[in-house]
Amino acid sequence: MSQDLQTRPERPPRTKGSPRLDRAVKARAETKSDDARFDRQPDEPLGRDLLQNRYVSAVMRSRWYPGAFQIPIAAVFGLVAYQLLAGPSKAHDNAGTALMWVLWWPALPLLYVLLGRFWCAVCPFAALSDFVQKLVGANRPGPPFLNKYGIWVIDATFLAITWADHVFGIVGSPWGSGILLLLLTFSVIVSGAFFQRRTFCRYLCFLGGLSANYSRTGMLTLRANTDICSTCTAKAACYNGTDTVAACPLFSFPRTMDSGANCNLCANCIKACPNDAITLTVRPPTKELWFLRTPKIEESFLAMAIMGIVIIQNVTMLGVWSKMLAWVDQTTGITSYPVIFTAVFAVGVSIPVALLALAAKVAALGNLESTFKNFARFGYALIPLDVAAHVAHNLFHLLAEGNSVFYTFTALFGAHNSGPTALVGNGTIQVLQFALLALGLTGSLYTVKRIAHRRYLSPGRRLSTMVPFAVLIGVLAVLNVAMFTVPMTHRM
Amino acid sequence: MSMTVEQVIKAKNIQIRGDAATWHRRFAVASVGATVAAAAILGSLILTSYDQASAAAPISAAAVSAGFGFDDPPAPPNPNDMPMDMPGMDMTGDSHGASASRPLAPVLGTFGGATSAVFFAAGLMRRKDRAASLVKKAARIAGRAKK
């Protein structure tokens, strides 16, 4: 045997200078050193603690927070639901449609940027879930698959609701919006009745997924002081709650939390912590994205899917859409709107995802990491542009149809108000839309730069990573600008 | 000295308290379920009649005009150009013409019924879980007493 080994011809030495081998060796060495450097990088630095201010502290620690916000919002929600189901059947005259789709929906992404997931703390669905839980809750742990694939479920739900909006008419029809509200209400009741805490908000709410992504750009964030936490003997009261304070509804443990995505600022941990270790700080928008440690591909996918959805929402509201439908009818003979829209929807959502995959592939050639890693890591950089495009689209509805909220609301009390629905002129709206897109573009480009600089050491690696993603961001921004130059239809 | 599970339950008065709590809970669940179902059915009947009445006499909100008020008015696509089955684009129809096509009573009835069923199932599950936890607790106490 040993003789065999001795006599076995040696493998020919690998040729020096083989480009493939050199590349692999270089990639391994660079990745190893960059990984080590990345591990040593400090976490997101925290700003001034707002809880040091006695007024903010008093509000957050008050037993009336967030209930004092939940009650009036739940009352408005009740009115909206009643109007949608039983009010005027035409969206144009319905106060529920105006309050929901002209006022609330456009204001929501702005709220995420300013206050993180604060909306989720005061959302009437959250209050309903808590109420049902108190009444009949079986308090079973959520199904394990939700823990693993929750964000994919949210991705799928978000896409399905957007598709259903166009095919069954949800936004443009009060009855459709009402049915959506009833379905969501029933899902919340089921989740609250069987599962513990706010399983629906954390794992199933499509708006929760959107808010988790958008709140990463948020200016308000909650964290724990890990120095104090390391000496804590309160048995994770911030996570488990106490006799008087409920547990964290979104299953987040402040001590290990490095993102505001799963924190709804309900202040339970602030009230429960016996050591005052929780901080509430203000930071520049998008800052969290610069310090991400564990990117997830499903979150990057959601960012791109949202971009696709914004593009589709824009396209279907343009004058060219009816011409496209007529063209499809003439060339293919297909007259079924659901069939045509489903095809457009599939293509529309796939385009941004495919473009990000392409950019990741090109970047992978330069930074010598996998396409998969590049996709997951740099998809987050598109979130600022996502938010900007989303706000810009909805800004049109808010500013061009804002008066309809007043008209339809006062009509509930018998007032006969009528007049132009626009709050400002079309030119002003366009300037604001372009300004928002410029902000989003800047935010996304800066985020790409920060992620690349934090991740890679060598200038060549940084540049070869940044260029493809910067091109992608530029293309998507130009596409959005082009769409906002064309007149759009109203929701009401 | 060893005690059986039943003896522990009897001695600690666990079952009696558990029973009282269960009945209280059962009553609460049944009342809420019945209220939801009743409200859904009655509400839907009332709302359906309101819809029929309002269809005959359009309310003032219908008078809201569709003025755009732009400096440079955009030209939204003409709804007549769109296919008739295109949903969410009912910009030409009568405000109250569609009220007859809203099946409010069955929808709210189904919602109320399904909610009641969920409450009932969750209540049963909670009762079962509590009973199992009581048995576990009693077994633990019995085990401790055995030692």
JSON list of N, CA and C in Angstrom, two decimals, chain A residues 82 85-90 92-93 133-137 140 166-167 169 175 182 186 189 193 319 321 337 411 416 420-422 425-426 487 489-490, chain B residues 25 29 32 47 50-51 60-62 64-65 67-68 70-72 74 77 85-88 93 95-96 102-104 107 111 114 118-119 122 125-126 129:
[
{"chain": "A", "resi": 82, "resn": "TYR", "atom": "N", "xyz": [-67.71, 51.64, 8.05]},
{"chain": "A", "resi": 82, "resn": "TYR", "atom": "CA", "xyz": [-69.14, 51.81, 7.83]},
{"chain": "A", "resi": 82, "resn": "TYR", "atom": "C", "xyz": [-69.41, 52.47, 6.47]},
{"chain": "A", "resi": 85, "resn": "LEU", "atom": "N", "xyz": [-68.70, 50.06, 3.54]},
{"chain": "A", "resi": 85, "resn": "LEU", "atom": "CA", "xyz": [-69.66, 48.97, 3.36]},
{"chain": "A", "resi": 85, "resn": "LEU", "atom": "C", "xyz": [-71.08, 49.47, 3.10]},
{"chain": "A", "resi": 86, "resn": "ALA", "atom": "N", "xyz": [-71.40, 50.62, 3.69]},
{"chain": "A", "resi": 86, "resn": "ALA", "atom": "CA", "xyz": [-72.80, 51.05, 3.61]},
{"chain": "A", "resi": 86, "resn": "ALA", "atom": "C", "xyz": [-72.98, 52.46, 3.06]},
{"chain": "A", "resi": 87, "resn": "GLY", "atom": "N", "xyz": [-71.88, 53.15, 2.78]},
{"chain": "A", "resi": 87, "resn": "GLY", "atom": "CA", "xyz": [-71.99, 54.52, 2.28]},
{"chain": "A", "resi": 87, "resn": "GLY", "atom": "C", "xyz": [-72.24, 54.54, 0.78]},
{"chain": "A", "resi": 88, "resn": "PRO", "atom": "N", "xyz": [-72.07, 55.71, 0.16]},
{"chain": "A", "resi": 88, "resn": "PRO", "atom": "CA", "xyz": [-72.27, 55.81, -1.29]},
{"chain": "A", "resi": 88, "resn": "PRO", "atom": "C", "xyz": [-71.43, 54.79, -2.05]},
{"chain": "A", "resi": 89, "resn": "SER", "atom": "N", "xyz": [-71.99, 54.23, -3.08]},
{"chain": "A", "resi": 89, "resn": "SER", "atom": "CA", "xyz": [-71.30, 53.14, -3.77]},
{"chain": "A", "resi": 89, "resn": "SER", "atom": "C", "xyz": [-70.22, 53.63, -4.73]},
{"chain": "A", "resi": 90, "resn": "LYS", "atom": "N", "xyz": [-70.24, 54.93, -5.03]},
{"chain": "A", "resi": 90, "resn": "LYS", "atom": "CA", "xyz": [-69.24, 55.45, -5.95]},
{"chain": "A", "resi": 90, "resn": "LYS", "atom": "C", "xyz": [-68.08, 56.05, -5.14]},
{"chain": "A", "resi": 92, "resn": "HIS", "atom": "N", "xyz": [-66.04, 58.30, -5.67]},
{"chain": "A", "resi": 92, "resn": "HIS", "atom": "CA", "xyz": [-65.97, 59.76, -5.75]},
{"chain": "A", "resi": 92, "resn": "HIS", "atom": "C", "xyz": [-66.73, 60.45, -4.61]},
{"chain": "A", "resi": 93, "resn": "ASP", "atom": "N", "xyz": [-67.77, 59.78, -4.11]},
{"chain": "A", "resi": 93, "resn": "ASP", "atom": "CA", "xyz": [-68.63, 60.39, -3.10]},
{"chain": "A", "resi": 93, "resn": "ASP", "atom": "C", "xyz": [-68.42, 59.78, -1.72]},
{"chain": "A", "resi": 133, "resn": "GLN", "atom": "N", "xyz": [-57.49, 38.56, 22.13]},
{"chain": "A", "resi": 133, "resn": "GLN", "atom": "CA", "xyz": [-56.59, 37.70, 22.92]},
{"chain": "A", "resi": 133, "resn": "GLN", "atom": "C", "xyz": [-57.00, 37.68, 24.39]},
{"chain": "A", "resi": 134, "resn": "LYS", "atom": "N", "xyz": [-57.37, 38.85, 24.88]},
{"chain": "A", "resi": 134, "resn": "LYS", "atom": "CA", "xyz": [-57.76, 38.95, 26.29]},
{"chain": "A", "resi": 134, "resn": "LYS", "atom": "C", "xyz": [-59.06, 38.17, 26.51]},
{"chain": "A", "resi": 135, "resn": "LEU", "atom": "N", "xyz": [-59.90, 38.19, 25.52]},
{"chain": "A", "resi": 135, "resn": "LEU", "atom": "CA", "xyz": [-61.22, 37.60, 25.66]},
{"chain": "A", "resi": 135, "resn": "LEU", "atom": "C", "xyz": [-61.20, 36.07, 25.52]},
{"chain": "A", "resi": 136, "resn": "VAL", "atom": "N", "xyz": [-60.64, 35.59, 24.43]},
{"chain": "A", "resi": 136, "resn": "VAL", "atom": "CA", "xyz": [-60.71, 34.15, 24.16]},
{"chain": "A", "resi": 136, "resn": "VAL", "atom": "C", "xyz": [-59.35, 33.55, 23.80]},
{"chain": "A", "resi": 137, "resn": "GLY", "atom": "N", "xyz": [-58.29, 34.33, 23.84]},
{"chain": "A", "resi": 137, "resn": "GLY", "atom": "CA", "xyz": [-57.00, 33.89, 23.28]},
{"chain": "A", "resi": 137, "resn": "GLY", "atom": "C", "xyz": [-56.49, 32.56, 23.83]},
{"chain": "A", "resi": 140, "resn": "ARG", "atom": "N", "xyz": [-51.44, 30.16, 21.83]},
{"chain": "A", "resi": 140, "resn": "ARG", "atom": "CA", "xyz": [-50.50, 29.15, 21.32]},
{"chain": "A", "resi": 140, "resn": "ARG", "atom": "C", "xyz": [-49.34, 29.85, 20.61]},
{"chain": "A", "resi": 166, "resn": "HIS", "atom": "N", "xyz": [-56.36, 45.46, -8.60]},
{"chain": "A", "resi": 166, "resn": "HIS", "atom": "CA", "xyz": [-56.62, 45.78, -10.01]},
{"chain": "A", "resi": 166, "resn": "HIS", "atom": "C", "xyz": [-57.66, 44.86, -10.63]},
{"chain": "A", "resi": 167, "resn": "VAL", "atom": "N", "xyz": [-57.61, 43.60, -10.24]},
{"chain": "A", "resi": 167, "resn": "VAL", "atom": "CA", "xyz": [-58.51, 42.64, -10.89]},
{"chain": "A", "resi": 167, "resn": "VAL", "atom": "C", "xyz": [-59.94, 42.73, -10.33]},
{"chain": "A", "resi": 169, "resn": "GLY", "atom": "N", "xyz": [-60.90, 45.31, -8.21]},
{"chain": "A", "resi": 169, "resn": "GLY", "atom": "CA", "xyz": [-61.24, 46.71, -7.93]},
{"chain": "A", "resi": 169, "resn": "GLY", "atom": "C", "xyz": [-61.41, 46.98, -6.45]},
{"chain": "A", "resi": 175, "resn": "TRP", "atom": "N", "xyz": [-66.95, 49.22, -1.95]},
{"chain": "A", "resi": 175, "resn": "TRP", "atom": "CA", "xyz": [-67.36, 47.87, -1.54]},
{"chain": "A", "resi": 175, "resn": "TRP", "atom": "C", "xyz": [-66.13, 46.95, -1.50]},
{"chain": "A", "resi": 182, "resn": "LEU", "atom": "N", "xyz": [-62.78, 43.79, 5.88]},
{"chain": "A", "resi": 182, "resn": "LEU", "atom": "CA", "xyz": [-63.40, 42.67, 6.61]},
{"chain": "A", "resi": 182, "resn": "LEU", "atom": "C", "xyz": [-62.48, 41.45, 6.63]},
{"chain": "A", "resi": 186, "resn": "PHE", "atom": "N", "xyz": [-60.93, 39.80, 9.93]},
{"chain": "A", "resi": 186, "resn": "PHE", "atom": "CA", "xyz": [-61.13, 38.39, 10.27]},
{"chain": "A", "resi": 186, "resn": "PHE", "atom": "C", "xyz": [-59.78, 37.69, 10.51]},
{"chain": "A", "resi": 189, "resn": "ILE", "atom": "N", "xyz": [-58.58, 38.61, 13.86]},
{"chain": "A", "resi": 189, "resn": "ILE", "atom": "CA", "xyz": [-59.35, 37.92, 14.91]},
{"chain": "A", "resi": 189, "resn": "ILE", "atom": "C", "xyz": [-58.85, 36.48, 15.05]},
{"chain": "A", "resi": 193, "resn": "ALA", "atom": "N", "xyz": [-57.06, 35.14, 18.33]},
{"chain": "A", "resi": 193, "resn": "ALA", "atom": "CA", "xyz": [-57.77, 34.11, 19.09]},
{"chain": "A", "resi": 193, "resn": "ALA", "atom": "C", "xyz": [-56.89, 32.89, 19.35]},
{"chain": "A", "resi": 319, "resn": "GLY", "atom": "N", "xyz": [-52.36, 57.71, -19.07]},
{"chain": "A", "resi": 319, "resn": "GLY", "atom": "CA", "xyz": [-53.22, 57.71, -20.24]},
{"chain": "A", "resi": 319, "resn": "GLY", "atom": "C", "xyz": [-52.86, 56.61, -21.22]},
{"chain": "A", "resi": 321, "resn": "TRP", "atom": "N", "xyz": [-52.14, 53.64, -20.64]},
{"chain": "A", "resi": 321, "resn": "TRP", "atom": "CA", "xyz": [-52.61, 52.31, -20.22]},
{"chain": "A", "resi": 321, "resn": "TRP", "atom": "C", "xyz": [-53.81, 51.87, -21.05]},
{"chain": "A", "resi": 337, "resn": "TYR", "atom": "N", "xyz": [-59.67, 41.65, -18.95]},
{"chain": "A", "resi": 337, "resn": "TYR", "atom": "CA", "xyz": [-58.77, 42.53, -18.20]},
{"chain": "A", "resi": 337, "resn": "TYR", "atom": "C", "xyz": [-57.91, 41.74, -17.21]},
{"chain": "A", "resi": 411, "resn": "ALA", "atom": "N", "xyz": [-70.02, 66.10, 3.84]},
{"chain": "A", "resi": 411, "resn": "ALA", "atom": "CA", "xyz": [-71.29, 65.61, 3.28]},
{"chain": "A", "resi": 411, "resn": "ALA", "atom": "C", "xyz": [-71.96, 64.65, 4.25]},
{"chain": "A", "resi": 416, "resn": "HIS", "atom": "N", "xyz": [-73.23, 70.76, 1.81]},
{"chain": "A", "resi": 416, "resn": "HIS", "atom": "CA", "xyz": [-73.10, 70.60, 0.36]},
{"chain": "A", "resi": 416, "resn": "HIS", "atom": "C", "xyz": [-71.90, 71.39, -0.13]},
{"chain": "A", "resi": 420, "resn": "PRO", "atom": "N", "xyz": [-63.05, 72.46, -6.70]},
{"chain": "A", "resi": 420, "resn": "PRO", "atom": "CA", "xyz": [-61.89, 71.70, -7.16]},
{"chain": "A", "resi": 420, "resn": "PRO", "atom": "C", "xyz": [-61.35, 70.80, -6.04]},
{"chain": "A", "resi": 421, "resn": "THR", "atom": "N", "xyz": [-60.93, 69.60, -6.42]},
{"chain": "A", "resi": 421, "resn": "THR", "atom": "CA", "xyz": [-60.42, 68.66, -5.41]},
{"chain": "A", "resi": 421, "resn": "THR", "atom": "C", "xyz": [-58.94, 68.88, -5.13]},
{"chain": "A", "resi": 422, "resn": "ALA", "atom": "N", "xyz": [-58.27, 69.62, -6.00]},
{"chain": "A", "resi": 422, "resn": "ALA", "atom": "CA", "xyz": [-56.82, 69.78, -5.85]},
{"chain": "A", "resi": 422, "resn": "ALA", "atom": "C", "xyz": [-56.48, 70.79, -4.77]},
{"chain": "A", "resi": 425, "resn": "GLY", "atom": "N", "xyz": [-51.53, 73.21, -7.45]},
{"chain": "A", "resi": 425, "resn": "GLY", "atom": "CA", "xyz": [-51.53, 73.01, -8.90]},
{"chain": "A", "resi": 425, "resn": "GLY", "atom": "C", "xyz": [-50.67, 71.83, -9.33]},
{"chain": "A", "resi": 426, "resn": "ASN", "atom": "N", "xyz": [-50.89, 71.41, -10.55]},
{"chain": "A", "resi": 426, "resn": "ASN", "atom": "CA", "xyz": [-50.17, 70.26, -11.09]},
{"chain": "A", "resi": 426, "resn": "ASN", "atom": "C", "xyz": [-48.66, 70.49, -11.15]},
{"chain": "A", "resi": 487, "resn": "PRO", "atom": "N", "xyz": [-49.53, 62.74, -17.35]},
{"chain": "A", "resi": 487, "resn": "PRO", "atom": "CA", "xyz": [-50.71, 62.91, -16.50]},
{"chain": "A", "resi": 487, "resn": "PRO", "atom": "C", "xyz": [-51.26, 61.57, -15.99]},
{"chain": "A", "resi": 489, "resn": "THR", "atom": "N", "xyz": [-54.43, 59.38, -13.70]},
{"chain": "A", "resi": 489, "resn": "THR", "atom": "CA", "xyz": [-55.86, 59.42, -13.33]},
{"chain": "A", "resi": 489, "resn": "THR", "atom": "C", "xyz": [-56.01, 59.55, -11.81]},
{"chain": "A", "resi": 490, "resn": "HIS", "atom": "N", "xyz": [-57.18, 59.97, -11.39]},
{"chain": "A", "resi": 490, "resn": "HIS", "atom": "CA", "xyz": [-57.44, 60.14, -9.96]},
{"chain": "A", "resi": 490, "resn": "HIS", "atom": "C", "xyz": [-58.00, 58.86, -9.36]},
{"chain": "B", "resi": 25, "resn": "ARG", "atom": "N", "xyz": [-65.65, 32.48, 31.90]},
{"chain": "B", "resi": 25, "resn": "ARG", "atom": "CA", "xyz": [-65.08, 32.68, 30.57]},
{"chain": "B", "resi": 25, "resn": "ARG", "atom": "C", "xyz": [-66.06, 32.23, 29.48]},
{"chain": "B", "resi": 29, "resn": "VAL", "atom": "N", "xyz": [-67.50, 34.46, 26.52]},
{"chain": "B", "resi": 29, "resn": "VAL", "atom": "CA", "xyz": [-67.31, 34.12, 25.11]},
{"chain": "B", "resi": 29, "resn": "VAL", "atom": "C", "xyz": [-68.64, 33.99, 24.40]},
{"chain": "B", "resi": 32, "resn": "VAL", "atom": "N", "xyz": [-70.23, 37.45, 23.92]},
{"chain": "B", "resi": 32, "resn": "VAL", "atom": "CA", "xyz": [-69.59, 38.24, 22.86]},
{"chain": "B", "resi": 32, "resn": "VAL", "atom": "C", "xyz": [-69.91, 37.64, 21.49]},
{"chain": "B", "resi": 47, "resn": "LEU", "atom": "N", "xyz": [-78.68, 47.91, 7.32]},
{"chain": "B", "resi": 47, "resn": "LEU", "atom": "CA", "xyz": [-77.90, 48.59, 6.29]},
{"chain": "B", "resi": 47, "resn": "LEU", "atom": "C", "xyz": [-78.44, 48.30, 4.90]},
{"chain": "B", "resi": 50, "resn": "TYR", "atom": "N", "xyz": [-81.25, 50.53, 4.41]},
{"chain": "B", "resi": 50, "resn": "TYR", "atom": "CA", "xyz": [-80.75, 51.91, 4.23]},
{"chain": "B", "resi": 50, "resn": "TYR", "atom": "C", "xyz": [-80.28, 52.10, 2.79]},
{"chain": "B", "resi": 51, "resn": "ASP", "atom": "N", "xyz": [-79.59, 51.07, 2.28]},
{"chain": "B", "resi": 51, "resn": "ASP", "atom": "CA", "xyz": [-79.08, 51.14, 0.91]},
{"chain": "B", "resi": 51, "resn": "ASP", "atom": "C", "xyz": [-80.22, 51.30, -0.10]},
{"chain": "B", "resi": 60, "resn": "SER", "atom": "N", "xyz": [-76.60, 64.04, -0.39]},
{"chain": "B", "resi": 60, "resn": "SER", "atom": "CA", "xyz": [-75.94, 65.25, -0.87]},
{"chain": "B", "resi": 60, "resn": "SER", "atom": "C", "xyz": [-74.51, 65.02, -1.35]},
{"chain": "B", "resi": 61, "resn": "ALA", "atom": "N", "xyz": [-73.87, 63.99, -0.83]},
{"chain": "B", "resi": 61, "resn": "ALA", "atom": "CA", "xyz": [-72.47, 63.77, -1.23]},
{"chain": "B", "resi": 61, "resn": "ALA", "atom": "C", "xyz": [-72.35, 63.58, -2.73]},
{"chain": "B", "resi": 62, "resn": "ALA", "atom": "N", "xyz": [-73.44, 63.10, -3.33]},
{"chain": "B", "resi": 62, "resn": "ALA", "atom": "CA", "xyz": [-73.41, 62.87, -4.78]},
{"chain": "B", "resi": 62, "resn": "ALA", "atom": "C", "xyz": [-73.25, 64.17, -5.56]},
{"chain": "B", "resi": 64, "resn": "VAL", "atom": "N", "xyz": [-71.03, 66.33, -5.04]},
{"chain": "B", "resi": 64, "resn": "VAL", "atom": "CA", "xyz": [-69.63, 66.77, -5.11]},
{"chain": "B", "resi": 64, "resn": "VAL", "atom": "C", "xyz": [-69.15, 66.69, -6.55]},
{"chain": "B", "resi": 65, "resn": "SER", "atom": "N", "xyz": [-68.66, 67.78, -7.04]},
{"chain": "B", "resi": 65, "resn": "SER", "atom": "CA", "xyz": [-68.26, 67.77, -8.45]},
{"chain": "B", "resi": 65, "resn": "SER", "atom": "C", "xyz": [-66.84, 67.28, -8.62]},
{"chain": "B", "resi": 67, "resn": "GLY", "atom": "N", "xyz": [-64.18, 68.64, -10.09]},
{"chain": "B", "resi": 67, "resn": "GLY", "atom": "CA", "xyz": [-63.27, 69.67, -10.59]},
{"chain": "B", "resi": 67, "resn": "GLY", "atom": "C", "xyz": [-61.83, 69.31, -10.26]},
{"chain": "B", "resi": 68, "resn": "PHE", "atom": "N", "xyz": [-60.94, 69.48, -11.16]},
{"chain": "B", "resi": 68, "resn": "PHE", "atom": "CA", "xyz": [-59.55, 69.09, -10.93]},
{"chain": "B", "resi": 68, "resn": "PHE", "atom": "C", "xyz": [-58.73, 70.25, -10.40]},
{"chain": "B", "resi": 70, "resn": "PHE", "atom": "N", "xyz": [-56.36, 72.18, -11.67]},
{"chain": "B", "resi": 70, "resn": "PHE", "atom": "CA", "xyz": [-54.94, 72.24, -11.98]},
{"chain": "B", "resi": 70, "resn": "PHE", "atom": "C", "xyz": [-54.59, 73.56, -12.67]},
{"chain": "B", "resi": 71, "resn": "ASP", "atom": "N", "xyz": [-53.32, 73.98, -12.46]},
{"chain": "B", "resi": 71, "resn": "ASP", "atom": "CA", "xyz": [-52.83, 75.12, -13.24]},
{"chain": "B", "resi": 71, "resn": "ASP", "atom": "C", "xyz": [-52.83, 74.71, -14.71]},
{"chain": "B", "resi": 72, "resn": "ASP", "atom": "N", "xyz": [-52.29, 73.51, -14.89]},
{"chain": "B", "resi": 72, "resn": "ASP", "atom": "CA", "xyz": [-52.18, 72.97, -16.24]},
{"chain": "B", "resi": 72, "resn": "ASP", "atom": "C", "xyz": [-52.88, 71.62, -16.21]},
{"chain": "B", "resi": 74, "resn": "PRO", "atom": "N", "xyz": [-54.19, 68.06, -16.29]},
{"chain": "B", "resi": 74, "resn": "PRO", "atom": "CA", "xyz": [-53.78, 66.86, -17.01]},
{"chain": "B", "resi": 74, "resn": "PRO", "atom": "C", "xyz": [-54.98, 66.24, -17.70]},
{"chain": "B", "resi": 77, "resn": "PRO", "atom": "N", "xyz": [-57.08, 59.43, -18.71]},
{"chain": "B", "resi": 77, "resn": "PRO", "atom": "CA", "xyz": [-57.66, 58.63, -19.78]},
{"chain": "B", "resi": 77, "resn": "PRO", "atom": "C", "xyz": [-59.18, 58.65, -19.72]},
{"chain": "B", "resi": 85, "resn": "ASP", "atom": "N", "xyz": [-65.24, 45.83, -18.43]},
{"chain": "B", "resi": 85, "resn": "ASP", "atom": "CA", "xyz": [-65.08, 44.97, -17.26]},
{"chain": "B", "resi": 85, "resn": "ASP", "atom": "C", "xyz": [-63.90, 45.40, -16.39]},
{"chain": "B", "resi": 86, "resn": "MET", "atom": "N", "xyz": [-63.34, 46.57, -16.70]},
{"chain": "B", "resi": 86, "resn": "MET", "atom": "CA", "xyz": [-62.20, 47.03, -15.92]},
{"chain": "B", "resi": 86, "resn": "MET", "atom": "C", "xyz": [-62.67, 47.50, -14.55]},
{"chain": "B", "resi": 87, "resn": "PRO", "atom": "N", "xyz": [-62.21, 46.86, -13.49]},
{"chain": "B", "resi": 87, "resn": "PRO", "atom": "CA", "xyz": [-62.71, 47.22, -12.17]},
{"chain": "B", "resi": 87, "resn": "PRO", "atom": "C", "xyz": [-62.02, 48.45, -11.62]},
{"chain": "B", "resi": 88, "resn": "GLY", "atom": "N", "xyz": [-62.63, 49.06, -10.64]},
{"chain": "B", "resi": 88, "resn": "GLY", "atom": "CA", "xyz": [-62.02, 50.18, -9.95]},
{"chain": "B", "resi": 88, "resn": "GLY", "atom": "C", "xyz": [-61.97, 51.44, -10.79]},
{"chain": "B", "resi": 93, "resn": "GLY", "atom": "N", "xyz": [-70.37, 55.96, -13.70]},
{"chain": "B", "resi": 93, "resn": "GLY", "atom": "CA", "xyz": [-71.64, 55.39, -13.28]},
{"chain": "B", "resi": 93, "resn": "GLY", "atom": "C", "xyz": [-72.38, 56.23, -12.25]},
{"chain": "B", "resi": 95, "resn": "SER", "atom": "N", "xyz": [-73.96, 57.07, -8.69]},
{"chain": "B", "resi": 95, "resn": "SER", "atom": "CA", "xyz": [-73.41, 56.89, -7.35]},
{"chain": "B", "resi": 95, "resn": "SER", "atom": "C", "xyz": [-74.10, 55.76, -6.60]},
{"chain": "B", "resi": 96, "resn": "HIS", "atom": "N", "xyz": [-75.37, 55.57, -6.83]},
{"chain": "B", "resi": 96, "resn": "HIS", "atom": "CA", "xyz": [-76.12, 54.60, -6.01]},
{"chain": "B", "resi": 96, "resn": "HIS", "atom": "C", "xyz": [-76.67, 53.44, -6.80]},
{"chain": "B", "resi": 102, "resn": "ARG", "atom": "N", "xyz": [-74.60, 44.98, -3.87]},
{"chain": "B", "resi": 102, "resn": "ARG", "atom": "CA", "xyz": [-73.80, 44.78, -2.66]},
{"chain": "B", "resi": 102, "resn": "ARG", "atom": "C", "xyz": [-74.50, 43.77, -1.76]},
{"chain": "B", "resi": 103, "resn": "PRO", "atom": "N", "xyz": [-73.99, 42.57, -1.68]},
{"chain": "B", "resi": 103, "resn": "PRO", "atom": "CA", "xyz": [-74.65, 41.58, -0.82]},
{"chain": "B", "resi": 103, "resn": "PRO", "atom": "C", "xyz": [-74.23, 41.77, 0.64]},
{"chain": "B", "resi": 104, "resn": "LEU", "atom": "N", "xyz": [-74.67, 42.86, 1.24]},
{"chain": "B", "resi": 104, "resn": "LEU", "atom": "CA", "xyz": [-74.22, 43.22, 2.57]},
{"chain": "B", "resi": 104, "resn": "LEU", "atom": "C", "xyz": [-74.63, 42.20, 3.63]},
{"chain": "B", "resi": 107, "resn": "VAL", "atom": "N", "xyz": [-72.66, 38.90, 3.47]},
{"chain": "B", "resi": 107, "resn": "VAL", "atom": "CA", "xyz": [-71.24, 39.12, 3.79]},
{"chain": "B", "resi": 107, "resn": "VAL", "atom": "C", "xyz": [-71.07, 39.34, 5.29]},
{"chain": "B", "resi": 111, "resn": "PHE", "atom": "N", "xyz": [-69.33, 36.96, 8.05]},
{"chain": "B", "resi": 111, "resn": "PHE", "atom": "CA", "xyz": [-68.27, 37.49, 8.90]},
{"chain": "B", "resi": 111, "resn": "PHE", "atom": "C", "xyz": [-68.60, 37.24, 10.38]},
{"chain": "B", "resi": 114, "resn": "ALA", "atom": "N", "xyz": [-68.51, 33.44, 11.14]},
{"chain": "B", "resi": 114, "resn": "ALA", "atom": "CA", "xyz": [-67.14, 32.91, 11.18]},
{"chain": "B", "resi": 114, "resn": "ALA", "atom": "C", "xyz": [-66.40, 33.40, 12.42]},
{"chain": "B", "resi": 118, "resn": "VAL", "atom": "N", "xyz": [-64.80, 31.17, 15.38]},
{"chain": "B", "resi": 118, "resn": "VAL", "atom": "CA", "xyz": [-63.40, 31.29, 15.82]},
{"chain": "B", "resi": 118, "resn": "VAL", "atom": "C", "xyz": [-63.35, 31.49, 17.33]},
{"chain": "B", "resi": 119, "resn": "PHE", "atom": "N", "xyz": [-64.22, 32.36, 17.84]},
{"chain": "B", "resi": 119, "resn": "PHE", "atom": "CA", "xyz": [-64.25, 32.60, 19.29]},
{"chain": "B", "resi": 119, "resn": "PHE", "atom": "C", "xyz": [-64.55, 31.30, 20.04]},
{"chain": "B", "resi": 122, "resn": "ALA", "atom": "N", "xyz": [-61.53, 28.94, 19.78]},
{"chain": "B", "resi": 122, "resn": "ALA", "atom": "CA", "xyz": [-60.42, 29.41, 20.61]},
{"chain": "B", "resi": 122, "resn": "ALA", "atom": "C", "xyz": [-60.74, 29.24, 22.09]},
{"chain": "B", "resi": 125, "resn": "MET", "atom": "N", "xyz": [-60.24, 25.67, 22.96]},
{"chain": "B", "resi": 125, "resn": "MET", "atom": "CA", "xyz": [-58.81, 25.37, 22.99]},
{"chain": "B", "resi": 125, "resn": "MET", "atom": "C", "xyz": [-58.19, 25.89, 24.28]},
{"chain": "B", "resi": 126, "resn": "ARG", "atom": "N", "xyz": [-58.61, 27.09, 24.64]},
{"chain": "B", "resi": 126, "resn": "ARG", "atom": "CA", "xyz": [-58.08, 27.69, 25.87]},
{"chain": "B", "resi": 126, "resn": "ARG", "atom": "C", "xyz": [-58.48, 26.86, 27.09]},
{"chain": "B", "resi": 129, "resn": "ASP", "atom": "N", "xyz": [-56.36, 23.75, 27.13]},
{"chain": "B", "resi": 129, "resn": "ASP", "atom": "CA", "xyz": [-55.00, 24.07, 27.56]},
{"chain": "B", "resi": 129, "resn": "ASP", "atom": "C", "xyz": [-54.94, 24.31, 29.06]}
]
